[in-house]
PDB file of C-alpha atoms in Angstrom:
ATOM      1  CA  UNK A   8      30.951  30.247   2.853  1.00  0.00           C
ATOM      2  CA  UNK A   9      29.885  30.498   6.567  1.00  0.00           C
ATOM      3  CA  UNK A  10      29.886  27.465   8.388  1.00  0.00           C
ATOM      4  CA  UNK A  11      26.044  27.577   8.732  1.00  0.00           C
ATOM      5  CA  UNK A  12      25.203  27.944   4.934  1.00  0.00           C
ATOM      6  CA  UNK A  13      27.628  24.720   4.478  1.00  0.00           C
ATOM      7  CA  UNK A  14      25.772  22.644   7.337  1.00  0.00           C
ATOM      8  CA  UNK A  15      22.519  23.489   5.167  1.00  0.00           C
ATOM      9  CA  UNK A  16      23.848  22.588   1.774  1.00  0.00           C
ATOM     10  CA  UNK A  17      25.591  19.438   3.136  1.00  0.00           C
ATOM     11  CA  UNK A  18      22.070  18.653   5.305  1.00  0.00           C
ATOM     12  CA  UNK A  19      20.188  19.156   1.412  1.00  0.00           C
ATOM     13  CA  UNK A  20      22.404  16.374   0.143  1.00  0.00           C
ATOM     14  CA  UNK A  21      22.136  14.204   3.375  1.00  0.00           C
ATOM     15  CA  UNK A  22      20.988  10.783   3.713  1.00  0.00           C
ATOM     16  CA  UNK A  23      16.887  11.208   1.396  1.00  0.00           C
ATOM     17  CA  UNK A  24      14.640  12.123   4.130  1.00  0.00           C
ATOM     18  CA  UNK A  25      12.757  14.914   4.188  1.00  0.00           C
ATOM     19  CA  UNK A  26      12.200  17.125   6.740  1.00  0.00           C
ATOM     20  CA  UNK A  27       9.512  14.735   8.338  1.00  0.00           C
ATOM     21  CA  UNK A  28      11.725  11.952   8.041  1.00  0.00           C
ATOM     22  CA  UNK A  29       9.784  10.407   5.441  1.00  0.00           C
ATOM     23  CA  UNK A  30      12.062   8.236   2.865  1.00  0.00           C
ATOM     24  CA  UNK A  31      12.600  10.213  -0.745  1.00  0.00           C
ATOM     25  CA  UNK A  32      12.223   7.807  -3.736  1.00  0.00           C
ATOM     26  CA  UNK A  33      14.071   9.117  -6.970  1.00  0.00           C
ATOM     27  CA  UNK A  34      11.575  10.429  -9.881  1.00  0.00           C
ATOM     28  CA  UNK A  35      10.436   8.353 -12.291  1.00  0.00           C
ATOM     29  CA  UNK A  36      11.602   4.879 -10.171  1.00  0.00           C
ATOM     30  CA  UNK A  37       9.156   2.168 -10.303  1.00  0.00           C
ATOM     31  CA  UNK A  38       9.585  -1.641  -8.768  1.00  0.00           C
ATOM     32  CA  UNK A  39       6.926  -2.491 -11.511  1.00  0.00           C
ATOM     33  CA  UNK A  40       8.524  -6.069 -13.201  1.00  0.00           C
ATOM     34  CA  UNK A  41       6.612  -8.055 -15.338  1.00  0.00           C
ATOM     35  CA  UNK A  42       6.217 -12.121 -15.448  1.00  0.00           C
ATOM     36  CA  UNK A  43       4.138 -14.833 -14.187  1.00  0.00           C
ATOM     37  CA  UNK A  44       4.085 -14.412 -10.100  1.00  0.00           C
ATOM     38  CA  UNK A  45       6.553 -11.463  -9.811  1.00  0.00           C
ATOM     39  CA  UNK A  46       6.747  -8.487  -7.267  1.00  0.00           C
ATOM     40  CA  UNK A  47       4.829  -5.255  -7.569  1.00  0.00           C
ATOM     41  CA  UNK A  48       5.708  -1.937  -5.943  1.00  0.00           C
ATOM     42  CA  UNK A  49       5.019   1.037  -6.527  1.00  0.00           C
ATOM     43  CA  UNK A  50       8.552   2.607  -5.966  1.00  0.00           C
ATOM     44  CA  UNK A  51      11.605   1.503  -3.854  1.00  0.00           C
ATOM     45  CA  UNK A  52      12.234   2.251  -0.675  1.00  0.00           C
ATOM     46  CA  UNK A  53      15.726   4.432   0.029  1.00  0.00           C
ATOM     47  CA  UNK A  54      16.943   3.202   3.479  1.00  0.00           C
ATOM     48  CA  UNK A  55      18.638   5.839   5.747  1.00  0.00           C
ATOM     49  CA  UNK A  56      20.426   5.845   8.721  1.00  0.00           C
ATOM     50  CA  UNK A  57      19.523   2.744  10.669  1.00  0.00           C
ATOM     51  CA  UNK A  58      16.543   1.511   9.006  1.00  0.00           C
ATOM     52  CA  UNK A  59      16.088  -2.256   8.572  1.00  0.00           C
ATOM     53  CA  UNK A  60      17.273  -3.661   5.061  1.00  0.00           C
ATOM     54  CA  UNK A  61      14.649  -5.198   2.826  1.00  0.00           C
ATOM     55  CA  UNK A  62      13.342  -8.878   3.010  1.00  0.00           C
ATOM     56  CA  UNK A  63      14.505 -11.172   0.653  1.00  0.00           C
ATOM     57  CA  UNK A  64      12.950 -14.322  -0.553  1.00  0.00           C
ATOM     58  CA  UNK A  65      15.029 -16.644   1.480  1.00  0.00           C
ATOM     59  CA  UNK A  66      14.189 -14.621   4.442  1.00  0.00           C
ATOM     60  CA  UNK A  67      10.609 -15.527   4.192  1.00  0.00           C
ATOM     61  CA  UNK A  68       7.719 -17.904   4.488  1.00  0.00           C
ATOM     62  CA  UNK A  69       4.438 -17.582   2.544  1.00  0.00           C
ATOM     63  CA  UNK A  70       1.182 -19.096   3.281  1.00  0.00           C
ATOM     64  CA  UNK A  71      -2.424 -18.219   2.741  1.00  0.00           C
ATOM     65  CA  UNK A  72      -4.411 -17.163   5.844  1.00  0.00           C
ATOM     66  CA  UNK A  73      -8.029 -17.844   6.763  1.00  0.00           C
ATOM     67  CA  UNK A  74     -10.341 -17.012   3.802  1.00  0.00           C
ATOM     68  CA  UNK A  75     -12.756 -14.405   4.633  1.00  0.00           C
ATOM     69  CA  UNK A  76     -16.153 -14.392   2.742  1.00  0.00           C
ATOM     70  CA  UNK A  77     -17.718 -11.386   1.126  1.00  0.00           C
ATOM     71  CA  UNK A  78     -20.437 -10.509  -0.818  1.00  0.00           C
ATOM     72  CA  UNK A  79     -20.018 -12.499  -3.925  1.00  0.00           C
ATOM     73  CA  UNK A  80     -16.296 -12.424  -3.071  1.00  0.00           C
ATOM     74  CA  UNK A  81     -13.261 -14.916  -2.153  1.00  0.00           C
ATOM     75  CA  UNK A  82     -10.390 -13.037   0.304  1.00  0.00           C
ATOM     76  CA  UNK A  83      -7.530 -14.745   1.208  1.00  0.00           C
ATOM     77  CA  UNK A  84      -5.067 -13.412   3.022  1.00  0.00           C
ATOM     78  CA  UNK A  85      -1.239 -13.840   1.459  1.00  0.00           C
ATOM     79  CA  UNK A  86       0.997 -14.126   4.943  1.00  0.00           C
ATOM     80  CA  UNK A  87       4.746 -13.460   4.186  1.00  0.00           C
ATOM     81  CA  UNK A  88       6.586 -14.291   7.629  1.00  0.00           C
ATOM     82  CA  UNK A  89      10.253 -13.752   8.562  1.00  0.00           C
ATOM     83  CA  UNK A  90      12.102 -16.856   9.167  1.00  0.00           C
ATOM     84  CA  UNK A  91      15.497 -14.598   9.704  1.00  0.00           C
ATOM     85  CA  UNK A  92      17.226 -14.197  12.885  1.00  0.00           C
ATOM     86  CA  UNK A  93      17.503 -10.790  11.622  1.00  0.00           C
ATOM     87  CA  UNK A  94      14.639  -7.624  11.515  1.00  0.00           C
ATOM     88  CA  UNK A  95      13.775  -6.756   8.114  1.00  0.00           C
ATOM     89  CA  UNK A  96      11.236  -4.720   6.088  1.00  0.00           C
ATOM     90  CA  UNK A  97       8.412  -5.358   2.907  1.00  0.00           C
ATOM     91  CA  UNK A  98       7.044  -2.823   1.219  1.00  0.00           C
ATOM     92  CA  UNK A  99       4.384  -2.483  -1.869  1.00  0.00           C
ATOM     93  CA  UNK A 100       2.552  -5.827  -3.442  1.00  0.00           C
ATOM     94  CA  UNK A 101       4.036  -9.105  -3.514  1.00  0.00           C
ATOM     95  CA  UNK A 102       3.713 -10.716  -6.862  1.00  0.00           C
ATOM     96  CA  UNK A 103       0.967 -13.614  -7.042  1.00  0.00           C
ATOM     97  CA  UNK A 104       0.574 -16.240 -10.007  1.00  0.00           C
ATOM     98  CA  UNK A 105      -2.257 -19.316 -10.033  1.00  0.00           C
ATOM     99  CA  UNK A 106       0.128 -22.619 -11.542  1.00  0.00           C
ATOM    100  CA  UNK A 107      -1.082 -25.702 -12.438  1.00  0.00           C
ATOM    101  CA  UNK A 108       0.929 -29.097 -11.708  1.00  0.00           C
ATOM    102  CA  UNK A 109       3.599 -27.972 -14.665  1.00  0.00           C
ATOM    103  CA  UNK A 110       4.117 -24.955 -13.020  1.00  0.00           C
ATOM    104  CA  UNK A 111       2.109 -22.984 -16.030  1.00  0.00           C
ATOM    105  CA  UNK A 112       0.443 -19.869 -14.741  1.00  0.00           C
ATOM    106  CA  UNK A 113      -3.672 -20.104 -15.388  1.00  0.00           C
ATOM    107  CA  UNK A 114      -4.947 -16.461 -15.737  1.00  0.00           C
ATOM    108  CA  UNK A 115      -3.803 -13.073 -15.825  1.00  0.00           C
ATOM    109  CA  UNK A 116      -1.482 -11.381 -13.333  1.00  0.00           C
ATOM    110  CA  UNK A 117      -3.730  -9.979 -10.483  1.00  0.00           C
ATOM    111  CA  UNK A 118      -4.190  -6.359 -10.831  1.00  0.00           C
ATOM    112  CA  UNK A 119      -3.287  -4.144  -8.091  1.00  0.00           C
ATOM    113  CA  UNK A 120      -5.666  -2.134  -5.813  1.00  0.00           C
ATOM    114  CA  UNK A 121      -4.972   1.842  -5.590  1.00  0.00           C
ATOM    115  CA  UNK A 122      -3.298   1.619  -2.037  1.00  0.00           C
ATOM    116  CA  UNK A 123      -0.404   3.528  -0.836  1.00  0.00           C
ATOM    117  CA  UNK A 124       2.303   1.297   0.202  1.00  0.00           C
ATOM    118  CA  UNK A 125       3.832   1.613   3.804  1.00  0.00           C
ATOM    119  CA  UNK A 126       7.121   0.095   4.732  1.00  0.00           C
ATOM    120  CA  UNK A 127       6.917  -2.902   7.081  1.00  0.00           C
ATOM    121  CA  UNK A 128       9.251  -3.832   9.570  1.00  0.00           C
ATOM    122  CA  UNK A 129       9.301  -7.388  10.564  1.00  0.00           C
ATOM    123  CA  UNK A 130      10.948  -8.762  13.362  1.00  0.00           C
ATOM    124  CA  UNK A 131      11.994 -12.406  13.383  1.00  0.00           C
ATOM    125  CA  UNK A 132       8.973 -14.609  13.704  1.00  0.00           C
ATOM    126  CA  UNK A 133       6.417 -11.506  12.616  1.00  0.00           C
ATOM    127  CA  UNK A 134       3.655 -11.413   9.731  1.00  0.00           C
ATOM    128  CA  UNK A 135       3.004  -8.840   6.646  1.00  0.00           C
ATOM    129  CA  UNK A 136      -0.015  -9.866   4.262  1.00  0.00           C
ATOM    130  CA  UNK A 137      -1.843  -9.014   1.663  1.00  0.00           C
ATOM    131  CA  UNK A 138      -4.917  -9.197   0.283  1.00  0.00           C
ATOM    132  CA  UNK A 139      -6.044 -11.748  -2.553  1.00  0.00           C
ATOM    133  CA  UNK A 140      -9.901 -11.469  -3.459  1.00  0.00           C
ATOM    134  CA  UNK A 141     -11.826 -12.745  -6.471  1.00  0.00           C
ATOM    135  CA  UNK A 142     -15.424 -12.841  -7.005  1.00  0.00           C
ATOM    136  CA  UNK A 143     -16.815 -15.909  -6.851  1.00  0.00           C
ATOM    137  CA  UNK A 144     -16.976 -18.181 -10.147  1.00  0.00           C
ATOM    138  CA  UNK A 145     -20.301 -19.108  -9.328  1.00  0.00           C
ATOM    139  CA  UNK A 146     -21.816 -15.857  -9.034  1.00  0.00           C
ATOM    140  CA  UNK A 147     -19.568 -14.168 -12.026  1.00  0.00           C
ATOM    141  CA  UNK A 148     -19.603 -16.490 -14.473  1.00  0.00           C
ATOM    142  CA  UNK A 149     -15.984 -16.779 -15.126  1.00  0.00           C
ATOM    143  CA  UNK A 150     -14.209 -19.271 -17.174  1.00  0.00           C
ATOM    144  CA  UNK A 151     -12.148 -20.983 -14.096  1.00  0.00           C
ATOM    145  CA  UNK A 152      -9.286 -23.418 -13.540  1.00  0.00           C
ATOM    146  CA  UNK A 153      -8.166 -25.390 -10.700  1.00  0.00           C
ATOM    147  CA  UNK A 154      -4.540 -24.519  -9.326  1.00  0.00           C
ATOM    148  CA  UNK A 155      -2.360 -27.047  -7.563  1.00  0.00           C
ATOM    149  CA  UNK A 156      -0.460 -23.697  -5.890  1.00  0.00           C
ATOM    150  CA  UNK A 157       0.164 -20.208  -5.615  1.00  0.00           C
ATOM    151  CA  UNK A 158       3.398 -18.698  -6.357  1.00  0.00           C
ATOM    152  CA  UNK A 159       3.673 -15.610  -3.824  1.00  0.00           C
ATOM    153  CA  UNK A 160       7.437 -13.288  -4.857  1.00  0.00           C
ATOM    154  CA  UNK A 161       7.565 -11.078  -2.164  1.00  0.00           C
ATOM    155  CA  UNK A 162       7.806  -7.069  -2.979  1.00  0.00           C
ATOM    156  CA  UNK A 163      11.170  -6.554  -4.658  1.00  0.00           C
ATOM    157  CA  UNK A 164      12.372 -10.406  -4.914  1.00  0.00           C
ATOM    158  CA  UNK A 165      12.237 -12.093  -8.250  1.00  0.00           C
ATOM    159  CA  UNK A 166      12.351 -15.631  -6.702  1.00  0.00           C
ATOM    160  CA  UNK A 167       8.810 -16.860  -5.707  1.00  0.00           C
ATOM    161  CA  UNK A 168       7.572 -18.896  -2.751  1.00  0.00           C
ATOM    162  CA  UNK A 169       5.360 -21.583  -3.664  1.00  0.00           C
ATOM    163  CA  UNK A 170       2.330 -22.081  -1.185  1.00  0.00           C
ATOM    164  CA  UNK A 171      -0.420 -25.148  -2.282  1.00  0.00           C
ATOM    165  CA  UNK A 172      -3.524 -24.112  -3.158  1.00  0.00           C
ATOM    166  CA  UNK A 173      -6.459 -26.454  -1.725  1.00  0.00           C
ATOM    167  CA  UNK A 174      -9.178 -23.288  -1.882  1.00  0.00           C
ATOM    168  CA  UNK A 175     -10.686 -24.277  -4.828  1.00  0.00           C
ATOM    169  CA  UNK A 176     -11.521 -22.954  -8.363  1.00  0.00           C
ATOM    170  CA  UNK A 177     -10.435 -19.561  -9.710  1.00  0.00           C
ATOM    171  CA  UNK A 178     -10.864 -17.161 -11.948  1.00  0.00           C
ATOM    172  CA  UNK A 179      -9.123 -17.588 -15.103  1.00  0.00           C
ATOM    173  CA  UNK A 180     -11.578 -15.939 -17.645  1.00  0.00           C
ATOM    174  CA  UNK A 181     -14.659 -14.335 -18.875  1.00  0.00           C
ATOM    175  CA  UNK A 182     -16.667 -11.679 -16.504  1.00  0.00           C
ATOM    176  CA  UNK A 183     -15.512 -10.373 -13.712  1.00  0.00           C
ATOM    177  CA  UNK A 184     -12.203 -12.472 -13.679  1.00  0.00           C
ATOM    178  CA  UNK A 185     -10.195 -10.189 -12.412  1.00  0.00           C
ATOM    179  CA  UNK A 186      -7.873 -11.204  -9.064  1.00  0.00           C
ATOM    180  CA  UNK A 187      -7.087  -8.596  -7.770  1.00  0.00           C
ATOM    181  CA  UNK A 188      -4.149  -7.890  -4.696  1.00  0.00           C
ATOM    182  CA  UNK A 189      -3.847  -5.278  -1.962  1.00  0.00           C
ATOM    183  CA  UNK A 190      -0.522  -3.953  -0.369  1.00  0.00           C
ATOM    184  CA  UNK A 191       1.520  -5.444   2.308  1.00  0.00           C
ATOM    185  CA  UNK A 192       0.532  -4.453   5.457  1.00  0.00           C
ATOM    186  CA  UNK A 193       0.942  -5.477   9.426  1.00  0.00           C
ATOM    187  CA  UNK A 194      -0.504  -9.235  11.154  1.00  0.00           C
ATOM    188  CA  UNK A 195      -1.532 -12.056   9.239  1.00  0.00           C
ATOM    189  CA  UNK A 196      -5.018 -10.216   8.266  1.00  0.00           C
ATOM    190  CA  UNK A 197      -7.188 -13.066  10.326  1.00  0.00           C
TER     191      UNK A 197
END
């Protein structure tokens, strides 16, 4: 074998980049876990060369940013920010869950929009959110309960972040009750 057709083979096998760099994710992989609160993503994220490890829970703080009014619709903003003293990434949806006082969850897991998750890199001290948007109880109709917080599991943790909820009613039933959650992406989305 020339020394040419081995630095191709061995380059094949190499570190799961393609040949724009892009990260490979193994067929058939999903980050999809199921329970009250916990992480979505779509698939994980192979790290290569000197890319930043992944953000875990301890890593991070969650609150919920500005709300923005819509049409008929509650958005909230879902602000993950790195407390580390060390640069670190978040990719797909975090996991979300309404609780009461007891900690029960009140409604169904938020369904996801049909975004493409990016990889985020956060620096110490930098913001990744995602969107949290509901349509408004009054207008829909929906059965609704009051949560006393919001358990936010970032993308690929299975321990959550609790964050108080003082924004009111929610969703919990009936027409259009659906939460629904947007990927991670850059800034704190106000």
């Amino acid at each position: 074998m020339t020394a040419v057709a081995l630095l191709s083979l061995l380059t094949a096998c190499g570190d799961g980049a393609d040949t724009t760099g892009a990260a490979q994710t193994p067929a058939g992989t999903s980050g999809r876990t199921t329970g009250p609160g916990t992480a979505i993503t779509e698939s994980p994220v192979t790290q290569s060369g000197g890319a930043a490890p992944r953000c875990h829970t301890s890593e991070l703080r969650a609150s919920i940013g500005r709300p923005s009014p819509g049409a008929g619709q509650r958005n909230f903003p879902i602000v993950l920010t790195n407390t580390a003293d060390r640069t670190c990434t978040v990719r797909g949806y975090p996991g979300a869950a309404f609780v009461d006082s007891s900690g029960k969850q009140l409604g169904p897991d938020p369904k996801r929009s049909p975004d493409t998750p990016t990889t985020v890199t956060l620096t110490p001290g930098r913001s990744a959110w995602a969107g949290l948007s509901f349509a408004s109880p009054e207008i829909s109709g929906a059965r609704t309960a009051l949560p006393t917080a919001l358990l936010v599991t970032p993308p690929d943790e299975r321990d959550p972040l609790k964050v108080t909820w003082t924004a009111g009613e929610v969703p919990v039933a009936g027409n259009e009750s659906s939460v629904r959650l947007t990927v991670v992406q850059p800034g704190t989305g106000g």
